[in-house]
Structure formats: C-alpha cells, structure tokens
Short mmCIF file of C-alpha atoms and ligand atoms in Angstrom, two decimals:
data_model
loop_
_atom_site.label_atom_id
_atom_site.label_comp_id
_atom_site.label_asym_id
_atom_site.label_seq_id
_atom_site.Cartn_x
_atom_site.Cartn_y
_atom_site.Cartn_z
CA MET A 1 -11.88 27.64 5.13
CA SER A 2 -10.74 29.36 7.68
CA ASP A 3 -11.07 27.05 10.91
CA CYS A 4 -10.00 24.17 8.92
CA LEU A 5 -6.49 22.59 10.53
CA PHE A 6 -5.27 21.43 6.46
CA CYS A 7 -6.25 24.78 5.02
CA LYS A 8 -4.77 26.35 6.93
CA MET A 9 -2.08 24.35 6.19
CA VAL A 10 -1.91 25.62 2.73
CA SER A 11 -2.35 28.94 3.32
CA GLY A 12 0.99 28.58 5.56
CA GLU A 13 -0.84 29.53 8.38
CA ILE A 14 0.55 26.96 10.53
CA ALA A 15 4.24 25.39 8.40
CA PRO A 16 3.95 21.42 7.88
CA ASP A 17 6.56 19.04 7.19
CA LYS A 18 6.14 19.53 3.85
CA VAL A 19 7.38 16.04 1.71
CA TYR A 20 5.77 17.33 -1.45
CA GLU A 21 3.55 20.26 -3.34
CA ASP A 22 1.84 21.39 -6.37
CA LYS A 23 -0.23 23.90 -7.69
CA ASP A 24 -3.08 21.03 -6.24
CA VAL A 25 -1.42 18.87 -3.98
CA LEU A 26 0.40 19.27 -1.05
CA ALA A 27 1.98 16.60 1.02
CA PHE A 28 3.43 17.03 4.89
CA ARG A 29 4.27 14.34 7.99
CA ASP A 30 1.77 13.22 9.77
CA VAL A 31 2.20 14.44 13.46
CA ASN A 32 1.21 10.99 14.85
CA PRO A 33 2.75 8.77 12.52
CA GLN A 34 1.94 4.80 12.71
CA ALA A 35 4.27 3.78 9.91
CA PRO A 36 8.04 4.42 9.80
CA LEU A 37 6.90 6.63 6.62
CA HIS A 38 3.43 8.20 7.49
CA VAL A 39 2.54 10.71 4.91
CA LEU A 40 -0.73 12.88 4.83
CA VAL A 41 -1.64 14.07 1.65
CA ILE A 42 -4.30 16.60 0.82
CA PRO A 43 -6.17 18.84 -1.91
CA LYS A 44 -4.81 22.28 -1.51
CA ALA A 45 -8.90 23.24 -2.15
CA HIS A 46 -10.89 22.05 0.31
CA ILE A 47 -12.93 19.33 0.80
CA THR A 48 -15.09 17.98 3.86
CA THR A 49 -15.30 14.29 3.27
CA LEU A 50 -15.25 11.75 0.48
CA ASN A 51 -18.93 12.46 0.58
CA ASP A 52 -18.40 15.73 -1.87
CA VAL A 53 -16.77 14.69 -3.87
CA ASP A 54 -18.45 15.66 -6.86
CA GLU A 55 -17.63 15.86 -10.94
CA ALA A 56 -16.49 19.26 -10.45
CA ASN A 57 -13.23 18.22 -7.98
CA ALA A 58 -13.18 14.62 -8.75
CA ALA A 59 -9.45 15.36 -10.86
CA LEU A 60 -8.37 16.85 -7.50
CA LEU A 61 -8.22 12.63 -6.61
CA GLY A 62 -5.83 11.38 -8.91
CA LYS A 63 -3.84 13.77 -8.40
CA MET A 64 -3.45 13.30 -4.91
CA TYR A 65 -2.62 9.91 -6.55
CA HIS A 66 -0.28 11.57 -9.01
CA ALA A 67 0.74 12.69 -5.89
CA VAL A 68 1.39 9.38 -4.18
CA LYS A 69 3.52 8.07 -6.80
CA LYS A 70 6.35 10.75 -6.72
CA ILE A 71 5.98 11.06 -3.21
CA THR A 72 6.72 6.69 -3.11
CA GLN A 73 9.86 7.41 -5.13
CA GLN A 74 11.44 10.03 -3.05
CA GLU A 75 10.67 8.46 -0.35
CA GLY A 76 12.68 4.91 -1.91
CA VAL A 77 9.57 2.97 -0.70
CA ALA A 78 8.33 2.76 -4.14
CA GLU A 79 9.94 -0.97 -4.90
CA ASP A 80 9.01 -2.22 -1.09
CA GLY A 81 5.65 -1.10 -1.14
CA PHE A 82 2.55 0.55 0.02
CA ARG A 83 -0.79 1.36 1.70
CA THR A 84 -3.06 4.67 1.25
CA VAL A 85 -6.24 4.93 2.74
CA MET A 86 -8.72 7.34 3.19
CA ASN A 87 -11.65 7.35 6.44
CA CYS A 88 -14.29 9.01 5.96
CA ASN A 89 -16.67 10.33 8.99
CA GLN A 90 -17.15 8.45 12.73
CA ASP A 91 -17.31 4.63 10.97
CA GLY A 92 -14.21 5.40 8.85
CA GLY A 93 -12.37 7.24 11.76
CA GLN A 94 -11.76 10.39 10.52
CA THR A 95 -10.86 13.25 12.57
CA VAL A 96 -9.60 15.87 10.66
CA PHE A 97 -12.76 16.83 8.69
CA HIS A 98 -10.83 18.00 4.66
CA ILE A 99 -10.22 15.03 3.21
CA HIS A 100 -6.88 13.48 3.38
CA LEU A 101 -5.11 10.19 1.89
CA HIS A 102 -3.07 8.83 4.49
CA LEU A 103 -0.21 7.03 2.82
CA LEU A 104 1.97 4.23 4.94
CA ALA A 105 4.77 3.17 4.56
CA GLY A 106 8.31 1.56 5.87
CA ARG A 107 6.57 -2.25 7.50
CA ALA A 108 4.90 -5.03 6.31
CA LEU A 109 1.18 -3.80 7.29
CA GLN A 110 -1.65 -5.91 8.61
CA TRP A 111 -4.52 -6.60 7.22
CA PRO A 112 -7.55 -6.37 7.87
CA PRO A 113 -7.15 -3.21 9.44
CA GLY A 114 -8.85 -2.56 13.19
P1 5GP B 201 -7.95 10.82 9.83
O1 5GP B 201 -8.44 10.01 12.05
O2 5GP B 201 -8.65 12.22 10.08
O3 5GP B 201 -8.24 9.84 8.73
O4 5GP B 201 -6.52 12.36 10.08
C1 5GP B 201 -6.40 13.38 10.77
C2 5GP B 201 -5.08 12.73 10.88
O5 5GP B 201 -4.36 13.99 11.25
C3 5GP B 201 -3.78 11.80 11.96
O6 5GP B 201 -3.39 10.65 11.49
C4 5GP B 201 -3.47 12.58 12.36
O7 5GP B 201 -1.95 12.92 13.71
C5 5GP B 201 -2.70 14.14 11.42
N1 5GP B 201 -2.61 15.08 12.24
C6 5GP B 201 -3.66 15.83 13.40
N2 5GP B 201 -3.43 16.65 13.64
C7 5GP B 201 -2.23 17.05 12.13
C8 5GP B 201 -1.28 18.73 12.82
O8 5GP B 201 -1.43 19.30 13.66
N3 5GP B 201 -0.28 17.47 11.55
C9 5GP B 201 0.21 16.69 11.38
N4 5GP B 201 1.32 16.85 10.42
N5 5GP B 201 -1.25 15.71 11.25
C10 5GP B 201 -2.00 16.30 11.94
ZN1 ZN B 202 -9.54 22.68 4.84
#
C-alpha cells in the first residue's frame, strides 16, 4: 500500500533500524521505545488491522511469532522474558494501520497495561 509507513519500510523507501528479516517478516526498532528493547515485528504483506486476518493470511501471524523467538535469542532476552502486544483500532491504541507486534524486553513490565 503506497501511503503506508510500514510498507515503505518493507520496500526500502524508508530505512528502518532493522533487527531481523526473512521472506515474509521484517522487524525493526521502535522510534519511541517503551522498554530497553522495543522492536516492531511486521508481515511484509499489508494487513491493515487484526480484524483483517483471514484464512489466507493467518499463517503470517505464526511467522511473526517465529521471528520473535529468533530475535529474543539474538538480543539475549529470551531467558529473562519479554512481552508481545498487538493493538487493534481505537480502543486498542493502534496508530499505524499495518499490523505489527510490539516486542518489549529489558525491564520488568507492569500488568495490567493501562
Ligand atoms: P501502535 O500504536 O500502532 O500499536 O504502534 C505504532 C508504533 O510505531 C509506535 O510504538 C510508534 O512509536 C512506532 N512508530 C511510529 N512511526 C515510526 C517510525 O517512523 N519508525 C519507527 N521505527 N517506529 C515508528
Ligand atoms: Zn502497509
């Protein structure tokens, strides 16, 4: 999608601070980190919100979580632990409309979230 920020990162029009990439998934550091490690994991294919996941694209979610495993090992946070969050639409706090998983680590995170 030409006017989508994260599609521009996939195409290379905008260069993210990349931490992981494979055929289907890209991961890069969040520009406004909420934890010592704050990575956004996205499918390269444009999916606007979690409401747009369907039979045809659902396998991408599994690939995103497989990327999480690789990144947490690579960044050395797997053992101490981490949190993944996906926000959807207004009440979820979604601000970029290309689905992304927040991977947060490096400090003890509070629960419940605000
Ligand atoms: P959301 O609020 O949609 O769940 O998360 C969007 C995330 O994208 C936010 O954490 C925000 O800091 C991050 N973000 C917004 N613009 C950019 C950008 O240009 N580069 C990077 N790396 N992250 C961005
Ligand atoms: Zn997009």
